[in-house]
Amino acid sequence: MNAVAKLFAKPLVLSPERRLEADADQSVVARVQAGEVAAFDELILRYRERIVGLIYQMTSNREDAADLAQDVFIKAFQSIRRFEGQSSFFTWLYRIAVNTTLTHLRRQRQTTFFSLEKLQEDGSTAGLIARLTDATGADREIFARELQEKLNEALQKLSINHRTVITLFEIEGLSHQEIARIMRCTAGTVRSRVHYAKQLLQAELQAYLRS
Amino acid sequence: MSDLRRQKVTLDELLRLKRAERPSVDFWAGFERELRAKQLAALVGRPAWWSVSWARVRAAMVRVVVPLGATAALVLTALNFNGNGQVVPALVSKPAAVVARTTANAPAVPAAALARLDQTEAVVVAEPASQPAMDFAAFTPAPQSVVAEPTPDNVALAESGPARLTITTPWSGESGRADETLAMAAPAPLSEVDGFAAAAPLPEFTLSQAGLTAEHGFPVKSPGFTSPALYQLVAMSRPSDGAGRLAPVAEAQAREHVRRGLTEDRLFISSRSMVGFEGSAMSMRF
């Protein structure tokens, strides 16, 4: 039995919030599998922001993110009868999203233009931006956009696998084990990729980062 | 840029900023609408690729098969009329005047002439359907209009010298008299009817030229009989043309045919139907 098979043989340790979420998903999935098509809307509403966000971080293109996220939900809808509950619905849906996006990225390696999402400033983000600059008003907007552009450029310079791992770990907040299940690799591989991807990003953004 | 360079940040802080990127409310309205459309399309379902491919192949086949089938039917029909008499010998072995009317070069024959032809029982005809033992192919390249039953009478007549054959005309419904020869049959009545003038003396046509040999019940050395009236009909000009003379070109053609041993039906080769394909169109010429 190889390392990946061993990993899948172990039960996934979830946080209490994730456990509650998984249980709620399982009941809705059971309804959809029983033929209640409208119940799938609940799953869409619950996960659409995360799926769109994940794909956007990987592609850095809002239009592609929308199209691919729709495709992900359609694929999930078409395959939900085959979902056996061996992993959580969340992990299963993320795996579909990652695979769909990776396929898209491998087909369109030459895509170079980005489209930026608007920064939704919550308390911590606003504080961070305020701390980074003394400017207000229009200057603040310009600063935020510049920061986004630099980040997107640096992310797009990573390989597809490293970009996926750093997105799932640093931006989406998934654990190494969850990422390993999604990407069908070992947790050690995930850790290694995360570490290497951060090194690359730091090298790329050296001019803007505090040493 | 200068601000950003001046205010250094950590990588974790930059990545935290990435989490704050969220689509606007308008984005979700469009997203919802497009997702509903895709979901509906997925519910309806797409046909399998092989089903679509098979439908395309069938559509392409229909475009090809229908014209081919029609062409085959037309060609078979045309062969029955113009071609090998082995298929429908009765049509070819009708009275010469009737056959001649089917050709493009032949003049229209008045009804009176046809009537007189019938009375003369001019053309040698055997009932092909009633003679299965007589393989028409055995007479090739004999003229299909000459089909003789090798009855004892026929053999006796053939051996006695003149080609006096038992003749039967389906339209007369009775056996012909054995003392009428083919040479006497065709041209003579036409030469007297409605201004049709007789052509030049008919070329000789022997049984050996017709392929009738001893193995078919006929002696090789049989006296010649005149060629079918068809040559004259083809060569004859319209009464309105004046003299009713045999056209020189037609006469030469007739003589050439006889010289080469060509038979009646070979004459039709020139007028046999032609089938042509040009792009998606098909043309037939009789």
Coordinates of C-alpha atoms in Angstrom, one line a residue:
Chain A
M1 CA 0.0 0.0 0.0
N2 CA 1.6 3.3 -1.1
A3 CA 1.6 6.5 1.0
V4 CA -1.4 8.0 -0.7
A5 CA -3.5 4.9 -0.2
K6 CA -2.4 4.9 3.5
L7 CA -3.4 8.5 3.8
F8 CA -6.9 7.8 2.4
A9 CA -7.2 4.8 4.7
K10 CA -6.9 7.0 7.7
P11 CA -10.0 8.8 8.8
L12 CA -9.8 12.6 8.2
V13 CA -9.5 14.5 11.4
L14 CA -11.8 17.5 11.1
S15 CA -12.2 20.5 13.3
P16 CA -15.5 20.8 15.2
E17 CA -16.8 23.4 12.8
R18 CA -15.9 21.4 9.8
R19 CA -17.5 18.3 11.4
L20 CA -20.8 20.1 11.9
E21 CA -20.5 21.4 8.3
A22 CA -19.8 17.9 7.0
D23 CA -22.8 16.5 8.8
A24 CA -25.1 19.2 7.5
D25 CA -23.8 18.6 4.0
Q26 CA -24.4 14.8 4.3
S27 CA -28.1 15.3 5.0
V28 CA -28.5 17.6 2.1
V29 CA -26.6 15.3 -0.2
A30 CA -28.8 12.4 0.9
R31 CA -31.9 14.4 -0.1
V32 CA -30.4 15.2 -3.5
Q33 CA -29.5 11.6 -4.0
A34 CA -33.1 10.7 -3.2
G35 CA -34.3 12.9 -6.1
E36 CA -34.9 16.2 -4.5
V37 CA -33.1 18.3 -7.1
A38 CA -33.9 21.6 -5.4
A39 CA -31.9 20.6 -2.3
F40 CA -28.7 21.0 -4.4
D41 CA -29.3 24.8 -4.4
E42 CA -28.5 24.7 -0.7
L43 CA -25.1 23.3 -1.4
I44 CA -24.5 25.8 -4.1
L45 CA -25.3 28.7 -1.8
R46 CA -23.2 27.2 0.9
Y47 CA -20.1 26.7 -1.2
R48 CA -20.2 29.1 -4.2
E49 CA -18.1 31.8 -2.6
R50 CA -15.4 29.5 -1.5
I51 CA -15.3 27.6 -4.8
V52 CA -15.3 30.9 -6.9
G53 CA -12.6 32.3 -4.5
L54 CA -10.5 29.2 -4.8
I55 CA -10.6 29.2 -8.6
Y56 CA -10.1 32.9 -8.8
Q57 CA -6.9 32.6 -6.7
M58 CA -5.7 29.9 -9.0
T59 CA -6.5 31.6 -12.3
S60 CA -6.4 35.3 -11.3
N61 CA -9.3 35.8 -13.7
R62 CA -12.8 36.6 -12.6
E63 CA -14.5 35.5 -15.8
D64 CA -12.7 32.2 -15.8
A65 CA -13.5 31.7 -12.2
A66 CA -17.2 32.2 -12.8
D67 CA -17.3 29.8 -15.7
L68 CA -15.2 27.1 -14.0
A69 CA -17.2 27.4 -10.8
Q70 CA -20.4 26.8 -12.7
D71 CA -18.9 23.8 -14.4
V72 CA -17.8 22.5 -11.0
F73 CA -21.3 22.7 -9.6
I74 CA -22.7 21.1 -12.8
K75 CA -20.2 18.2 -12.5
A76 CA -21.0 17.8 -8.9
F77 CA -24.7 17.8 -9.6
Q78 CA -24.3 15.2 -12.4
S79 CA -22.1 12.9 -10.2
I80 CA -23.7 13.3 -6.9
R81 CA -25.4 9.9 -7.2
R82 CA -21.9 8.4 -7.2
F83 CA -20.8 10.2 -4.1
E84 CA -20.5 7.5 -1.4
G85 CA -19.6 9.7 1.5
Q86 CA -16.1 8.2 2.0
S87 CA -14.8 11.7 2.3
S88 CA -16.8 14.8 3.2
F89 CA -18.8 16.6 0.5
F90 CA -16.6 19.6 1.1
T91 CA -13.5 17.7 0.2
W92 CA -15.2 16.0 -2.7
L93 CA -16.4 19.3 -4.1
Y94 CA -13.0 20.9 -3.7
R95 CA -11.3 18.0 -5.5
I96 CA -13.7 18.6 -8.4
A97 CA -12.9 22.3 -8.4
V98 CA -9.1 21.8 -8.2
N99 CA -9.1 19.2 -11.0
T100 CA -11.3 21.3 -13.2
T101 CA -9.1 24.3 -12.7
L102 CA -5.9 22.4 -13.2
T103 CA -7.2 21.0 -16.5
H104 CA -8.2 24.5 -17.5
L105 CA -4.8 25.9 -16.6
R106 CA -2.9 23.2 -18.4
R107 CA -4.9 23.9 -21.5
Q108 CA -4.3 27.7 -21.3
R109 CA -0.8 28.1 -20.0
Q110 CA -0.4 31.2 -22.1
T111 CA -3.1 33.2 -20.4
T112 CA -1.4 36.3 -19.0
F113 CA -4.1 38.9 -18.4
F114 CA -5.7 39.1 -15.0
S115 CA -8.9 40.6 -13.7
L116 CA -9.0 41.8 -10.2
E117 CA -11.7 41.3 -7.7
K118 CA -12.7 44.2 -5.4
L119 CA -11.1 44.0 -2.0
Q120 CA -13.9 43.6 0.6
E121 CA -12.3 45.3 3.5
D122 CA -13.3 43.8 6.8
G123 CA -11.9 44.9 10.1
S124 CA -8.5 43.2 9.9
T125 CA -8.0 44.0 6.2
A126 CA -8.8 47.6 6.7
G127 CA -6.5 47.8 9.6
L128 CA -3.7 46.2 7.6
I129 CA -4.1 48.5 4.7
A130 CA -4.2 51.5 7.1
R131 CA -1.1 50.3 8.8
L132 CA 0.7 49.8 5.4
T133 CA 0.0 53.4 4.2
D134 CA -0.9 56.7 5.6
A135 CA -2.8 57.6 2.5
T136 CA -6.5 57.9 2.4
G137 CA -9.2 58.1 -0.3
A138 CA -8.0 57.6 -3.9
D139 CA -4.5 56.9 -2.9
R140 CA -5.6 54.1 -0.8
E141 CA -7.5 52.5 -3.7
I142 CA -4.5 52.8 -5.9
F143 CA -2.3 51.2 -3.2
A144 CA -4.7 48.3 -2.8
R145 CA -4.8 47.6 -6.5
E146 CA -1.1 47.8 -6.8
L147 CA -0.7 45.3 -4.0
Q148 CA -3.2 42.9 -5.6
E149 CA -1.5 43.1 -9.0
K150 CA 1.9 42.3 -7.5
L151 CA 0.5 39.4 -5.6
N152 CA -1.3 38.0 -8.6
E153 CA 1.8 38.3 -10.8
A154 CA 3.9 36.5 -8.2
L155 CA 1.3 33.7 -7.8
Q156 CA 1.1 33.2 -11.5
K157 CA 4.8 32.7 -11.7
L158 CA 4.5 29.7 -9.5
S159 CA 3.9 26.3 -11.0
I160 CA 0.3 25.1 -11.1
N161 CA 0.8 22.6 -8.2
H162 CA 2.6 25.1 -6.0
R163 CA -0.1 27.8 -6.7
T164 CA -2.8 25.3 -5.8
V165 CA -1.2 24.3 -2.6
I166 CA -0.5 27.8 -1.5
T167 CA -4.0 28.9 -2.3
L168 CA -5.6 26.0 -0.4
F169 CA -3.3 26.4 2.6
E170 CA -2.7 30.1 3.0
I171 CA -5.8 31.6 1.4
E172 CA -8.5 29.0 1.9
G173 CA -7.2 27.9 5.2
L174 CA -7.3 24.1 4.7
S175 CA -5.2 21.7 6.7
H176 CA -2.3 19.8 5.1
Q177 CA -4.3 16.6 5.4
E178 CA -7.3 18.0 3.7
I179 CA -5.1 19.4 0.9
A180 CA -3.5 16.0 0.6
R181 CA -6.9 14.4 0.1
I182 CA -7.9 16.9 -2.4
M183 CA -4.7 16.7 -4.4
R184 CA -4.3 13.0 -3.9
C185 CA -0.8 13.3 -2.5
T186 CA 0.8 12.9 0.9
A187 CA 0.6 15.5 3.7
G188 CA 4.4 15.6 3.5
T189 CA 4.3 16.6 -0.1
V190 CA 1.8 19.3 0.7
R191 CA 4.1 20.7 3.4
S192 CA 7.0 20.6 1.1
R193 CA 5.1 22.4 -1.7
V194 CA 3.8 25.0 0.7
H195 CA 7.3 25.7 2.0
Y196 CA 8.8 25.9 -1.5
A197 CA 6.0 28.1 -2.8
K198 CA 6.4 30.6 0.0
Q199 CA 10.1 30.8 -0.7
L200 CA 9.4 31.6 -4.3
L201 CA 6.8 34.2 -3.4
Q202 CA 9.2 35.9 -1.0
A203 CA 11.9 36.0 -3.7
E204 CA 9.5 37.4 -6.2
L205 CA 8.1 40.1 -3.8
Q206 CA 11.4 40.8 -2.1
A207 CA 11.2 44.5 -3.0
Y208 CA 8.0 44.9 -1.1
L209 CA 8.5 42.6 1.9
R210 CA 10.0 43.2 5.2
S211 CA 13.0 41.0 5.7
Chain B
M1 CA 4.6 52.4 -5.9
S2 CA 6.8 54.5 -3.7
D3 CA 4.4 54.0 -0.8
L4 CA 4.4 50.3 -1.2
R5 CA 8.2 50.2 -1.4
R6 CA 8.4 52.4 1.6
Q7 CA 5.9 50.4 3.7
K8 CA 7.3 46.9 3.8
V9 CA 4.9 44.1 4.6
T10 CA 5.2 40.4 5.4
L11 CA 4.2 37.7 3.0
D12 CA 1.5 36.5 5.5
E13 CA 0.0 39.9 5.5
L14 CA -0.1 40.0 1.7
L15 CA -1.7 36.6 1.6
R16 CA -4.3 37.8 4.1
L17 CA -5.1 40.6 1.7
K18 CA -5.8 38.0 -0.9
R19 CA -8.5 36.5 1.3
A20 CA -10.3 39.8 1.3
E21 CA -10.9 39.7 -2.4
R22 CA -14.6 39.0 -2.9
P23 CA -16.9 39.3 -5.9
S24 CA -19.5 42.0 -5.9
V25 CA -23.3 41.4 -5.5
D26 CA -23.8 42.0 -9.3
F27 CA -21.4 39.2 -10.0
W28 CA -23.5 36.7 -8.0
A29 CA -26.7 37.7 -9.9
G30 CA -25.0 36.8 -13.3
F31 CA -23.4 33.7 -11.8
E32 CA -26.8 32.4 -10.6
R33 CA -28.5 33.0 -13.9
E34 CA -25.7 31.3 -15.9
L35 CA -25.6 28.4 -13.5
R36 CA -29.4 27.9 -13.8
A37 CA -29.1 27.7 -17.6
K38 CA -26.2 25.2 -17.4
Q39 CA -28.1 23.1 -14.8
L40 CA -31.1 23.0 -17.0
A41 CA -29.1 21.9 -20.0
A42 CA -27.5 19.2 -17.8
L43 CA -30.9 18.0 -16.7
V44 CA -32.1 17.8 -20.3
G45 CA -28.9 15.9 -21.1
R46 CA -26.8 15.7 -24.2
P47 CA -27.0 12.8 -26.6
A48 CA -24.0 10.4 -26.6
W49 CA -21.2 11.1 -29.1
W50 CA -21.9 7.9 -30.9
S51 CA -25.5 8.7 -31.2
V52 CA -24.7 12.1 -32.8
S53 CA -22.1 10.5 -35.1
W54 CA -24.5 7.8 -36.2
A55 CA -27.2 10.3 -37.0
R56 CA -24.7 12.3 -39.1
V57 CA -23.6 9.2 -41.0
R58 CA -27.2 8.3 -41.7
A59 CA -27.9 11.8 -42.9
A60 CA -24.9 11.6 -45.2
M61 CA -25.9 8.2 -46.4
V62 CA -29.4 9.4 -47.3
R63 CA -27.9 12.1 -49.5
V64 CA -25.9 9.4 -51.4
V65 CA -28.1 6.4 -51.3
V66 CA -31.3 8.0 -52.7
P67 CA -29.6 9.3 -55.9
L68 CA -27.8 6.0 -56.3
G69 CA -30.9 4.0 -55.9
A70 CA -32.8 6.2 -58.4
T71 CA -29.9 6.0 -60.8
A72 CA -29.8 2.2 -60.5
A73 CA -33.5 2.0 -61.2
L74 CA -33.3 4.3 -64.2
V75 CA -30.3 2.4 -65.5
L76 CA -32.1 -0.9 -65.2
T77 CA -35.1 0.6 -66.9
A78 CA -33.0 2.0 -69.6
L79 CA -31.3 -1.3 -70.2
N80 CA -34.6 -3.0 -70.5
F81 CA -35.7 -0.6 -73.2
N82 CA -32.5 0.0 -75.1
G83 CA -30.0 -2.5 -74.1
N84 CA -29.6 -6.1 -74.0
G85 CA -32.6 -7.9 -75.4
Q86 CA -31.9 -10.8 -73.1
V87 CA -33.6 -8.9 -70.4
V88 CA -36.8 -8.0 -72.2
P89 CA -36.6 -9.6 -75.6
A90 CA -40.2 -9.0 -76.5
L91 CA -39.6 -5.2 -76.5
V92 CA -36.7 -5.5 -78.9
S93 CA -38.4 -8.0 -81.1
K94 CA -41.5 -6.0 -81.8
P95 CA -42.1 -5.1 -85.3
A96 CA -39.3 -3.1 -86.8
A97 CA -41.4 -0.1 -87.2
V98 CA -42.4 -0.1 -83.5
V99 CA -38.8 -0.5 -82.5
A100 CA -37.7 2.2 -84.8
R101 CA -40.1 4.6 -83.2
T102 CA -38.1 4.4 -80.0
T103 CA -35.0 5.6 -81.7
A104 CA -34.3 9.2 -82.0
N105 CA -33.4 9.1 -85.7
A106 CA -36.3 7.1 -86.9
P107 CA -39.2 8.8 -88.6
A108 CA -42.7 8.5 -87.2
V109 CA -44.5 5.6 -88.7
P110 CA -48.1 6.1 -89.6
A111 CA -50.6 3.9 -87.9
A112 CA -51.6 2.4 -91.2
A113 CA -48.1 1.1 -91.8
L114 CA -48.1 -0.5 -88.4
A115 CA -51.4 -2.2 -89.2
R116 CA -50.0 -3.5 -92.4
L117 CA -46.9 -4.8 -90.6
D118 CA -49.0 -6.7 -88.2
Q119 CA -50.9 -8.3 -91.1
T120 CA -47.7 -9.5 -92.7
E121 CA -46.6 -11.2 -89.5
A122 CA -43.2 -9.9 -90.4
V123 CA -41.1 -10.2 -87.5
V124 CA -39.7 -13.4 -86.1
V125 CA -40.6 -13.7 -82.4
A126 CA -40.5 -16.4 -79.9
E127 CA -42.2 -16.2 -76.6
P128 CA -39.3 -16.0 -74.2
A129 CA -41.2 -16.8 -71.1
S130 CA -42.7 -19.9 -72.7
Q131 CA -39.2 -21.2 -73.7
P132 CA -37.1 -21.4 -70.6
A133 CA -35.0 -24.2 -72.0
M134 CA -33.9 -21.8 -74.8
D135 CA -31.3 -19.7 -73.2
F136 CA -31.1 -16.4 -74.9
A137 CA -27.5 -16.0 -73.9
A138 CA -26.7 -19.0 -76.1
F139 CA -27.5 -16.9 -79.2
T140 CA -25.2 -14.1 -78.4
P141 CA -24.3 -12.1 -80.4
A142 CA -27.3 -13.1 -82.4
P143 CA -29.9 -10.4 -82.9
Q144 CA -32.4 -10.8 -80.1
S145 CA -35.2 -10.2 -82.5
V146 CA -34.5 -13.5 -84.1
V147 CA -35.3 -16.3 -81.7
A148 CA -36.2 -19.5 -83.3
E149 CA -37.6 -22.5 -81.8
P150 CA -35.6 -25.5 -82.9
T151 CA -38.6 -27.5 -83.7
P152 CA -38.4 -30.3 -86.2
D153 CA -40.1 -28.0 -88.7
N154 CA -37.6 -25.3 -88.1
V155 CA -34.7 -27.6 -88.5
A156 CA -36.1 -29.0 -91.7
L157 CA -36.7 -25.6 -93.1
A158 CA -33.3 -24.4 -92.2
E159 CA -31.7 -27.4 -93.8
S160 CA -33.8 -27.1 -96.9
G161 CA -32.2 -23.9 -98.0
P162 CA -34.0 -20.7 -97.6
A163 CA -34.3 -19.4 -94.1
R164 CA -37.9 -20.0 -93.6
L165 CA -38.6 -19.9 -89.9
T166 CA -41.6 -20.5 -87.8
I167 CA -42.7 -17.1 -86.8
T168 CA -44.9 -16.0 -84.0
T169 CA -46.1 -12.6 -83.3
P170 CA -47.5 -12.1 -79.8
W171 CA -49.7 -9.3 -81.0
S172 CA -51.2 -11.4 -83.7
G173 CA -51.7 -14.3 -81.3
E174 CA -51.2 -17.1 -83.8
S175 CA -48.4 -19.0 -85.3
G176 CA -47.0 -17.6 -88.4
R177 CA -46.7 -19.4 -91.7
A178 CA -43.5 -21.1 -92.4
D179 CA -43.3 -19.9 -95.9
E180 CA -42.8 -16.3 -95.0
T181 CA -39.2 -15.2 -94.8
L182 CA -37.7 -12.4 -92.9
A183 CA -36.3 -11.0 -96.1
M184 CA -39.8 -10.5 -97.3
A185 CA -41.1 -9.3 -94.1
A186 CA -40.1 -5.9 -93.1
P187 CA -39.1 -3.6 -95.9
A188 CA -41.6 -4.3 -98.5
P189 CA -44.8 -3.0 -96.8
L190 CA -43.1 0.1 -95.7
S191 CA -42.0 1.0 -99.1
E192 CA -45.6 1.1 -100.3
V193 CA -47.1 2.9 -97.4
D194 CA -47.9 6.6 -97.1
G195 CA -45.1 7.8 -99.2
F196 CA -42.3 5.9 -97.7
A197 CA -39.9 4.9 -100.3
A198 CA -37.9 1.8 -100.2
A199 CA -34.3 2.1 -99.6
A200 CA -31.5 0.5 -101.5
P201 CA -31.3 -3.3 -101.6
L202 CA -30.8 -4.6 -98.2
P203 CA -27.5 -6.1 -97.2
E204 CA -27.3 -9.7 -96.7
F205 CA -27.5 -11.1 -93.2
T206 CA -26.7 -14.7 -92.7
L207 CA -27.5 -17.1 -89.9
S208 CA -23.8 -17.4 -89.2
Q209 CA -23.6 -13.7 -88.7
A210 CA -26.4 -14.0 -86.3
G211 CA -24.5 -16.7 -84.4
L212 CA -27.0 -19.4 -85.2
T213 CA -25.0 -22.5 -85.8
A214 CA -25.5 -26.2 -85.9
E215 CA -25.3 -26.5 -82.1
H216 CA -28.4 -24.3 -81.9
G217 CA -30.2 -26.5 -84.3
F218 CA -29.3 -24.6 -87.5
P219 CA -26.8 -25.5 -90.2
V220 CA -23.9 -23.3 -90.6
K221 CA -24.5 -23.0 -94.3
S222 CA -27.8 -21.4 -94.3
P223 CA -28.8 -19.0 -97.0
G224 CA -28.7 -15.4 -96.0
F225 CA -31.8 -13.4 -95.2
T226 CA -32.1 -9.8 -95.3
S227 CA -31.2 -7.7 -92.3
P228 CA -34.0 -6.5 -90.1
A229 CA -36.1 -3.7 -91.3
L230 CA -34.6 -1.5 -88.7
Y231 CA -31.7 -0.5 -91.0
Q232 CA -34.0 0.8 -93.5
L233 CA -36.2 2.6 -91.0
V234 CA -33.2 4.3 -89.6
A235 CA -31.9 5.3 -92.9
M236 CA -35.2 6.3 -94.4
S237 CA -36.0 10.0 -94.7
R238 CA -39.3 11.6 -94.1
P239 CA -41.8 11.8 -96.9
S240 CA -41.8 15.5 -96.6
D241 CA -38.2 15.5 -97.4
G242 CA -39.1 14.8 -100.9
A243 CA -37.5 11.9 -102.5
G244 CA -37.7 9.4 -99.7
R245 CA -34.2 8.4 -100.5
L246 CA -31.9 6.6 -98.3
A247 CA -29.6 9.1 -96.7
P248 CA -26.1 8.5 -97.9
V249 CA -24.7 8.7 -94.4
A250 CA -27.3 6.4 -93.0
E251 CA -26.7 3.9 -95.8
A252 CA -23.0 3.9 -95.2
Q253 CA -23.6 3.3 -91.5
A254 CA -25.9 0.5 -92.2
R255 CA -23.5 -1.2 -94.6
E256 CA -20.7 -0.7 -92.1
H257 CA -22.7 -2.4 -89.4
V258 CA -23.5 -5.3 -91.6
R259 CA -19.9 -5.5 -92.7
R260 CA -18.8 -5.8 -89.1
G261 CA -21.4 -8.3 -88.3
L262 CA -23.1 -6.0 -85.9
T263 CA -26.6 -6.9 -85.0
E264 CA -29.7 -4.9 -84.6
D265 CA -29.3 -4.2 -80.9
R266 CA -25.7 -3.1 -81.4
L267 CA -27.1 -0.3 -83.4
F268 CA -28.7 0.9 -80.3
I269 CA -25.5 1.2 -78.5
S270 CA -25.1 4.7 -79.8
S271 CA -28.4 5.7 -78.5
R272 CA -28.1 3.8 -75.2
S273 CA -28.8 5.8 -72.2
M274 CA -26.0 7.7 -70.7
V275 CA -25.8 8.4 -67.0
G276 CA -23.7 11.2 -65.8
F277 CA -22.7 12.6 -62.4
E278 CA -21.7 16.1 -61.9
G279 CA -21.3 17.2 -58.4
S280 CA -24.5 16.4 -56.6
A281 CA -26.5 16.3 -59.8
M282 CA -27.2 13.4 -62.0
S283 CA -28.2 13.5 -65.6
M284 CA -29.5 10.8 -67.9
R285 CA -29.6 10.9 -71.7
F286 CA -31.5 8.5 -73.8

